[in-house]
Structure formats: structure tokens, C-alpha cells
mmCIF file of C-alpha atoms in Angstrom:
data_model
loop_
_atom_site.group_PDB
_atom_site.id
_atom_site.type_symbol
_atom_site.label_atom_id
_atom_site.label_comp_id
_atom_site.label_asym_id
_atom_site.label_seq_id
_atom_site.Cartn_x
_atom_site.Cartn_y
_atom_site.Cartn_z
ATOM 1 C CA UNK A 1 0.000 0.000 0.000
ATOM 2 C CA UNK A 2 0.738 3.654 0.117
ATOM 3 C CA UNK A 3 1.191 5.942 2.970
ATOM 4 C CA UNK A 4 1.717 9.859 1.983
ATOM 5 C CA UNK A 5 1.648 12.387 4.792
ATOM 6 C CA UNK A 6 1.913 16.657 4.201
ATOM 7 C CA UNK A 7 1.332 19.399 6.489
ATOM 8 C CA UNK A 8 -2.406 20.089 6.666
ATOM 9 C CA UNK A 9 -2.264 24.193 6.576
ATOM 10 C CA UNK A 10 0.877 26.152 6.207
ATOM 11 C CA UNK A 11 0.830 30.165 6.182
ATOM 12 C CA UNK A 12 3.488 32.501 4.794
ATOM 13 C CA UNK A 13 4.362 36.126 3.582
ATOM 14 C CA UNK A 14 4.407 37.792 -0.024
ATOM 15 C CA UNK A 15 7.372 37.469 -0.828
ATOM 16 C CA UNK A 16 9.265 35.128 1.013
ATOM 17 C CA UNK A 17 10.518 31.159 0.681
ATOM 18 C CA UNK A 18 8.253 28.353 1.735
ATOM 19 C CA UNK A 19 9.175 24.690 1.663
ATOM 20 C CA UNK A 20 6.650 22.041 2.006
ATOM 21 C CA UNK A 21 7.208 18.939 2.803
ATOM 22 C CA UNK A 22 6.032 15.175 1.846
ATOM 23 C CA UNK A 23 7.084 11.712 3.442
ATOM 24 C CA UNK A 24 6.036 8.497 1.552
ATOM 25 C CA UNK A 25 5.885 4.646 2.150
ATOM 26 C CA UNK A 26 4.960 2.984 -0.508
ATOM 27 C CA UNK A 27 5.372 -0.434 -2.165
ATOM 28 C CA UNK A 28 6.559 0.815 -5.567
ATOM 29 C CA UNK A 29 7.478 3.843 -6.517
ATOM 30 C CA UNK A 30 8.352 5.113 -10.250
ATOM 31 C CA UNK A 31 8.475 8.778 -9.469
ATOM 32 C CA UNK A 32 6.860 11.791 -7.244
ATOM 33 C CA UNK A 33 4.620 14.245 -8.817
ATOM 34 C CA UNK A 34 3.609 17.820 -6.922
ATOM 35 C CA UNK A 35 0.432 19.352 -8.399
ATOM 36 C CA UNK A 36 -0.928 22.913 -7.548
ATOM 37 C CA UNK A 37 -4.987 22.984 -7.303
ATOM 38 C CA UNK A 38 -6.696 26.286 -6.849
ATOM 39 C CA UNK A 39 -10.221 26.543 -4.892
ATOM 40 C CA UNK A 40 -12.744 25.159 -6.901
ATOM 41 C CA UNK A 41 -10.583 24.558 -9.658
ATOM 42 C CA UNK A 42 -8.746 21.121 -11.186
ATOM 43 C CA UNK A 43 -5.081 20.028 -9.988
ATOM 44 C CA UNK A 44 -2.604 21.279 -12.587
ATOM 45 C CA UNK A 45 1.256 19.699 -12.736
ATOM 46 C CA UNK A 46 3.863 21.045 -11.119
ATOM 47 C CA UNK A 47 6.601 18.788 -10.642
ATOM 48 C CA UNK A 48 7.753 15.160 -11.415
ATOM 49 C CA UNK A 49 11.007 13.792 -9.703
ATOM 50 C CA UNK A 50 12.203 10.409 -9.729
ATOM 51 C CA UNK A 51 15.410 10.748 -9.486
ATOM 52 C CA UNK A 52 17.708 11.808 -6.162
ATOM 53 C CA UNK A 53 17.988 15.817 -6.412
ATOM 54 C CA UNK A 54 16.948 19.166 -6.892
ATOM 55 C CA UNK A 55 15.046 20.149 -10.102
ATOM 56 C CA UNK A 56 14.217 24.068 -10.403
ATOM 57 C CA UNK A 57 11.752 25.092 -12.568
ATOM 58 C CA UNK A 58 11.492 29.093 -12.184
ATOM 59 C CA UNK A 59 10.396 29.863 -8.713
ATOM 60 C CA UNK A 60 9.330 26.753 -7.947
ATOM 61 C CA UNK A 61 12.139 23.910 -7.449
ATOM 62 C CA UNK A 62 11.373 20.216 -6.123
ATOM 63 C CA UNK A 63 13.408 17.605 -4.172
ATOM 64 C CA UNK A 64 13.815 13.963 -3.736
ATOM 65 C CA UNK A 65 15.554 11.664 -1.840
ATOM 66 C CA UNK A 66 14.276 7.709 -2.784
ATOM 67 C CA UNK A 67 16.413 6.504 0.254
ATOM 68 C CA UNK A 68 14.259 8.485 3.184
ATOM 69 C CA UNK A 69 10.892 8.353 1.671
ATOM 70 C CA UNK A 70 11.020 12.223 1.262
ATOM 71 C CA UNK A 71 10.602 15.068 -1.036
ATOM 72 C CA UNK A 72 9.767 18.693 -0.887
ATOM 73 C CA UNK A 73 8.597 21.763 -3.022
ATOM 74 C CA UNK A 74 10.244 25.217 -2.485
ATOM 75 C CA UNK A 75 8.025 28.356 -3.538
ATOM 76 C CA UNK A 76 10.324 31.474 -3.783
ATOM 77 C CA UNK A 77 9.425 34.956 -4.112
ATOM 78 C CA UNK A 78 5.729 34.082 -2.850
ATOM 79 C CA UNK A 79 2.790 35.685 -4.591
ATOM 80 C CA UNK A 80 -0.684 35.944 -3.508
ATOM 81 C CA UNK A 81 -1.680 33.936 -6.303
ATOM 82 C CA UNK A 82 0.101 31.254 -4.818
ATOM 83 C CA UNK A 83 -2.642 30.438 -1.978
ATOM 84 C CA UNK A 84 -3.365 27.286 -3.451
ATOM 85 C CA UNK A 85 -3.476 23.697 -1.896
ATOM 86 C CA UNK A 86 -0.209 21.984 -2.916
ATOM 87 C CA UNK A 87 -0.807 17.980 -3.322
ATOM 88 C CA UNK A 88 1.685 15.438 -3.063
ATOM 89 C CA UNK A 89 1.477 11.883 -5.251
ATOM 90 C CA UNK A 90 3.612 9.184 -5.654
ATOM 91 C CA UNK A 91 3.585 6.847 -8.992
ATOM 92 C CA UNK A 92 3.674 3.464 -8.022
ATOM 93 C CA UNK A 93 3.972 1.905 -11.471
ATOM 94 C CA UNK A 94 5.062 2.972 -14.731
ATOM 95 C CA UNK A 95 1.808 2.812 -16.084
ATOM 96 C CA UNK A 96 0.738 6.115 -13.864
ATOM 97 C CA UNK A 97 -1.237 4.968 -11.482
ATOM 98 C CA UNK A 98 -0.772 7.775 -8.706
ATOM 99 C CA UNK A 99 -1.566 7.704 -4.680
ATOM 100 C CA UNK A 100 -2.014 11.770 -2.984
ATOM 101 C CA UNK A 101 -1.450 13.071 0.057
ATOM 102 C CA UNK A 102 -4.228 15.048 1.293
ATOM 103 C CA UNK A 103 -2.771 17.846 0.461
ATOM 104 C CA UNK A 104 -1.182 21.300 2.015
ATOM 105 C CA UNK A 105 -3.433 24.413 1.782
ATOM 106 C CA UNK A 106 -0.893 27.403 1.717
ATOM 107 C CA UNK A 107 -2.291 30.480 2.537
ATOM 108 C CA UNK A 108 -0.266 33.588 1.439
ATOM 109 C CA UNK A 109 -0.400 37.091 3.213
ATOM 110 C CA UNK A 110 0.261 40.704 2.150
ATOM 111 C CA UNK B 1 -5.762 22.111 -28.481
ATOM 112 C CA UNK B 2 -6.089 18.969 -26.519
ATOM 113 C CA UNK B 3 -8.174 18.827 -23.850
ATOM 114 C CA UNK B 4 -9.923 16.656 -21.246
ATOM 115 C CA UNK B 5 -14.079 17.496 -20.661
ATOM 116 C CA UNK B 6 -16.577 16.552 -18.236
ATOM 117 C CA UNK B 7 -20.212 16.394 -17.513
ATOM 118 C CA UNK B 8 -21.987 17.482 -16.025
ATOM 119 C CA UNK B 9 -20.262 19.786 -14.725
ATOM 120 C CA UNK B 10 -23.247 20.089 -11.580
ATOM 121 C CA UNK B 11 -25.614 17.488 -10.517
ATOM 122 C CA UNK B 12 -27.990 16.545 -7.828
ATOM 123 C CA UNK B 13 -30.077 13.607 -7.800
ATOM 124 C CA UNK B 14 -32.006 11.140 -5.440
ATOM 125 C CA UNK B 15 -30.424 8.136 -3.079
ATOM 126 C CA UNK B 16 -31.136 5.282 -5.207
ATOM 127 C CA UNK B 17 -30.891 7.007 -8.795
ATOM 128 C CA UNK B 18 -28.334 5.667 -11.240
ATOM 129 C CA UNK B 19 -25.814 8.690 -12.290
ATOM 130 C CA UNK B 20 -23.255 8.525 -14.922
ATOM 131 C CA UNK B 21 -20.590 11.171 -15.227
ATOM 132 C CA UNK B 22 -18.883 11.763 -18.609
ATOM 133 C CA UNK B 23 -15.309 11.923 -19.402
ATOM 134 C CA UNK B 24 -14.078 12.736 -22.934
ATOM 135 C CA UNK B 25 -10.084 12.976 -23.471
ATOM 136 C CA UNK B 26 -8.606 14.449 -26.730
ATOM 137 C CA UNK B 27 -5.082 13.693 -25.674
ATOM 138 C CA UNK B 28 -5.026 10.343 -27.296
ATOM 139 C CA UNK B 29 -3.743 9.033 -24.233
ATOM 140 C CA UNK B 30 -4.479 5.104 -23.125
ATOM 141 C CA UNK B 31 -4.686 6.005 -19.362
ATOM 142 C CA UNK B 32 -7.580 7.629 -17.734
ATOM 143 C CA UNK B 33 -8.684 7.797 -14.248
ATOM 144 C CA UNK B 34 -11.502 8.773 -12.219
ATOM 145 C CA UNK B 35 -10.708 10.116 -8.629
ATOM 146 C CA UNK B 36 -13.518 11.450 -6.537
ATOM 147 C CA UNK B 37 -12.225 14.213 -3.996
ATOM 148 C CA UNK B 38 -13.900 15.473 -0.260
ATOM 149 C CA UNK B 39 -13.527 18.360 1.915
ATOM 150 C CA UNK B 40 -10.463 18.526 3.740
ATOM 151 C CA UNK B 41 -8.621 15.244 1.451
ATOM 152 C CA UNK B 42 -6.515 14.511 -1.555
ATOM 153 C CA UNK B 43 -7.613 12.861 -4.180
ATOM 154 C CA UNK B 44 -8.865 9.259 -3.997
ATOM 155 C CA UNK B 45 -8.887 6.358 -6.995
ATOM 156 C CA UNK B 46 -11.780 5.343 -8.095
ATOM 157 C CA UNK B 47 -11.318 3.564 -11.344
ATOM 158 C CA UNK B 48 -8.977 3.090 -13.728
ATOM 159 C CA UNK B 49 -8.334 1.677 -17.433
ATOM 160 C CA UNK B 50 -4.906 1.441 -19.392
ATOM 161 C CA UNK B 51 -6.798 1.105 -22.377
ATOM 162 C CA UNK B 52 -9.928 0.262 -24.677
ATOM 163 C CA UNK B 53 -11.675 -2.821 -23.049
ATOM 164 C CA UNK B 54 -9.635 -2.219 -19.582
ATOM 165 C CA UNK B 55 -10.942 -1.434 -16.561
ATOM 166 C CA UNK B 56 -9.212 -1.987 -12.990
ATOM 167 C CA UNK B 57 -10.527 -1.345 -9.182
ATOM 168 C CA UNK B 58 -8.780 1.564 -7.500
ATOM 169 C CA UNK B 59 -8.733 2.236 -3.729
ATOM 170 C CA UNK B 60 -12.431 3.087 -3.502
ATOM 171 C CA UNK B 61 -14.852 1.505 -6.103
ATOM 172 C CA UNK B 62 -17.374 -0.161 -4.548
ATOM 173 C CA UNK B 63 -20.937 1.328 -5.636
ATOM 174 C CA UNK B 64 -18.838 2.709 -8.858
ATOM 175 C CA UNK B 65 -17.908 1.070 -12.464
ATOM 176 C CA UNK B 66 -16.917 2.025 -15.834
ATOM 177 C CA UNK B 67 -16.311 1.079 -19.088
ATOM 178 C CA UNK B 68 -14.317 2.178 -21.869
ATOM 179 C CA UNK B 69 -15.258 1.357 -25.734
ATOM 180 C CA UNK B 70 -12.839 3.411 -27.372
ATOM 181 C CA UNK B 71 -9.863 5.738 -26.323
ATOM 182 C CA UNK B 72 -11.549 9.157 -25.720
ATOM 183 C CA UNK B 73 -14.196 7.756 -23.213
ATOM 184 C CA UNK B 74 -14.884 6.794 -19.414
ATOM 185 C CA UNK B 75 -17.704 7.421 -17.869
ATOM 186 C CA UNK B 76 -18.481 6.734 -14.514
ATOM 187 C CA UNK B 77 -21.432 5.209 -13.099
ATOM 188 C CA UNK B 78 -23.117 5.066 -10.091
ATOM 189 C CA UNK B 79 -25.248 1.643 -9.859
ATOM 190 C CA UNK B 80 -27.551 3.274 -6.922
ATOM 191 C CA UNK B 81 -26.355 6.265 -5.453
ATOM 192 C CA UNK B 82 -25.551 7.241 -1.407
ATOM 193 C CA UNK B 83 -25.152 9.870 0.007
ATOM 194 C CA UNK B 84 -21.646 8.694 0.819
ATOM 195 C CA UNK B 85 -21.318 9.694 -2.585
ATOM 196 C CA UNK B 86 -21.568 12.941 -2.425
ATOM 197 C CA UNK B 87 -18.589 14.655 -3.529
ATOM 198 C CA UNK B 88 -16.493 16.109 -6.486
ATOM 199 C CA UNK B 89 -15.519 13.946 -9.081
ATOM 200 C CA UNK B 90 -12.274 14.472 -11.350
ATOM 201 C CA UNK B 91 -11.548 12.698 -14.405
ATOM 202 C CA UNK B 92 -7.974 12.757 -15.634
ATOM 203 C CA UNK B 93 -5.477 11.082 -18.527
ATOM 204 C CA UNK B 94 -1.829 10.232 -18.735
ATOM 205 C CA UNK B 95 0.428 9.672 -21.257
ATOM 206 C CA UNK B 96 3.558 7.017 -21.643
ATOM 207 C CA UNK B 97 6.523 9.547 -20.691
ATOM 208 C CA UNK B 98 6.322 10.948 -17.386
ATOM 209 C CA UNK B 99 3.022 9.740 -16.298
ATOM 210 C CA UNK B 100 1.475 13.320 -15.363
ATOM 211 C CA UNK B 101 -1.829 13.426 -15.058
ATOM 212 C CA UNK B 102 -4.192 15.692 -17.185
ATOM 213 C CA UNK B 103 -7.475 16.300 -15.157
ATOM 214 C CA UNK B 104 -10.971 17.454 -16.114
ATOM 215 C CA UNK B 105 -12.493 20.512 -14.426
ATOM 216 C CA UNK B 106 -14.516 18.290 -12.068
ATOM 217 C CA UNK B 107 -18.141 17.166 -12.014
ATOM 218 C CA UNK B 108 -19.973 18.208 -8.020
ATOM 219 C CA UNK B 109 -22.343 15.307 -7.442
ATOM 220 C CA UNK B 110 -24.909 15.982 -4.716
ATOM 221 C CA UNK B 111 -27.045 12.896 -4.189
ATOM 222 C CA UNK B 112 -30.260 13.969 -1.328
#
């Protein structure tokens, strides 16, 4: 099976660094996905890591490491467009079947 | 542009009713997915097919099947509904390289 835990609530300032963090036990795993979903609205990709390290993608960067069950996304320069709920999933096969945390709601303030 | 569409988009019915939810996939892609989501969690497998004539059980199916006759299509049916089954409802496609998931802007299923 798959266990995913994620802060429930987190709460930072425009403008500075948050890091959010995701711990994952799992039988298989073929790679870690972070997805951003809006109120009301659909998930939409962020990030896919599935190998050990840091990938950056503009002010967003996720990391991985396989070995502690562990990964977390690191939102710099925060914007108030970035209150969001940020939702952890692991890929258990290669076929892309997914398991999610229940998700971090990040609330950002002026 | 590709896209991934669901209806309807709203819907409240009676305990008891059959409801199907539509999911229709332009990507071209061979995996779809139906996830229902609740106040408060992540997302939650419902069903899943890796193809035409494939279907597969996810975490949470019972009281829920699909079917899927060709690529762009799988709907969602509930046999008799709960109100257990109340909730929102994504649909959502993958392809072969990383595996990301496309989703659908959600059907909200209120069943009285």
C-alpha cells in the first residue's frame, strides 16, 4: 500500500521562501509528482522527480531523496496567487497509477 | 488544443438514482482515471483503465464502475447512489513519458 503524509495548513508572507514537505511509504514507486490545485478549480502539474535531487523550474524547485521516503517543493518569491493547496502523489507503477497526500493548503499574506 | 471534458459539470439527484458522469479525453492518451475528492482530502482512486476494453478497481470503487469502448471515453457510473457519494468527481489522462496526469475541471455530485 501507500502511505503519503503533508502538512495540513501552512501560512506565509508575499514574498518570502516556503518549503513544504512530503514523506512516503509505498510499495513501488516510479516517481513523485507535486500538483498545484486552486479553490474550486482542477489540480494542474507542477513537478515530477524520480530521481535523487533538486530540479528548479522558475520559482518553484522540487526535491527527492528515494532513500528516506522524502521530497519537498520550495516556492520562492511568494505571490498571492500562490494560496493554493499543494498535493503530493507518488507513482507506483510505470503505467501512472498515482496515490495523494491530502494535500497542504498554503495560505499567502500581504 | 487537446483537452480533457466533463459532464456534467453540476448534478444533484435522489439516493437510489443511477448517475453517470462523462469523461471525454482528446489527448489520445491510453490512461484515464476517475478520482472522486472530499472536503479537507486529496484525491482518492476510483477507477482506472490502461486502455480500450480495460478497466481496474482503485482504492475506492465499490458502488462505482466504468467502461471504456474506445480511447476518448470513461464514464463513470453510479449503480444506486448514497449519500456517501456525495462529492467532487475528477476525471484525468496520462500519457507514456512521465506519467502526469491531465485532469478534467470536475463534475460536483450531490445525491439527497
Amino acid at each position: 500500500g501507500q502511505n503519503i503524509d503533508q502538512p495540513t495548513e501552512m501560512t506565509a508572507t508575499e514574498g518570502a521562501i516556503v518549503q513544504i514537505n512530503c514523506t512516503y511509504q509505498t510499495s513501488g514507486f516510479n516517481g513523485l509528482f507535486w500538483y498545484q490545485q486552486h479553490a474550486g478549480e482542477a489540480p494542474t502539474f507542477l513537478s515530477y522527480n524520480v530521481l535523487d535531487g533538486l530540479e528548479e523550474k522558475g520559482r518553484f524547485s522540487s526535491f527527492l531523496s528515494r532513500s528516506k521516503g522524502y521530497s519537498y517543493l520550495l516556492l520562492k518569491e511568494l505571490q498571492m496567487k500562490d494560496s493554493a493547496s499543494y498535493l503530493c502523489a507518488v507513482k507506483g507503477t510505470n503505467a501512472g497509477k498515482s496515490t495523494f497526500g491530502d494535500g497542504t493548503t498554503l495560505t499567502v499574506k500581504p | 488544443d487537446a483537452e480533457i471534458t466533463q459532464s456534467p459539470r453540476h448534478k444533484i439527484t435522489e439516493t437510489g438514482r443511477q448517475v453517470t458522469l462523462a469523461c471525454h479525453q482528446t489527448w489520445n492518451h491510453n490512461n484515464m482515471f476517475w478520482y472522486r475528492q472530499d472536503l479537507g482530502h486529496g484525491l482518492r482512486l476510483i477507477h482506472y483503465s490502461y486502455g480500450v476494453q480495460d478497466t481496474n478497481k482503485g482504492e475506492v470503487s465499490d458502488g462505482y464502475s466504468v467502461s471504456r469502448s474506445n480511447t476518448e471515453d470513461l464514464p463513470l457510473t453510479l449503480e444506486s447512489a448514497a449519500s456517501s457519494q456525495t462529492s467532487v468527481y475528477f476525471c484525468a489522462s496520462s500519457g507514456y513519458t512521465t506519467g502526469e496526469l491531465f485532469f478534467g475541471e470536475g463534475s460536483r455530485l450531490t445525491v439527497l
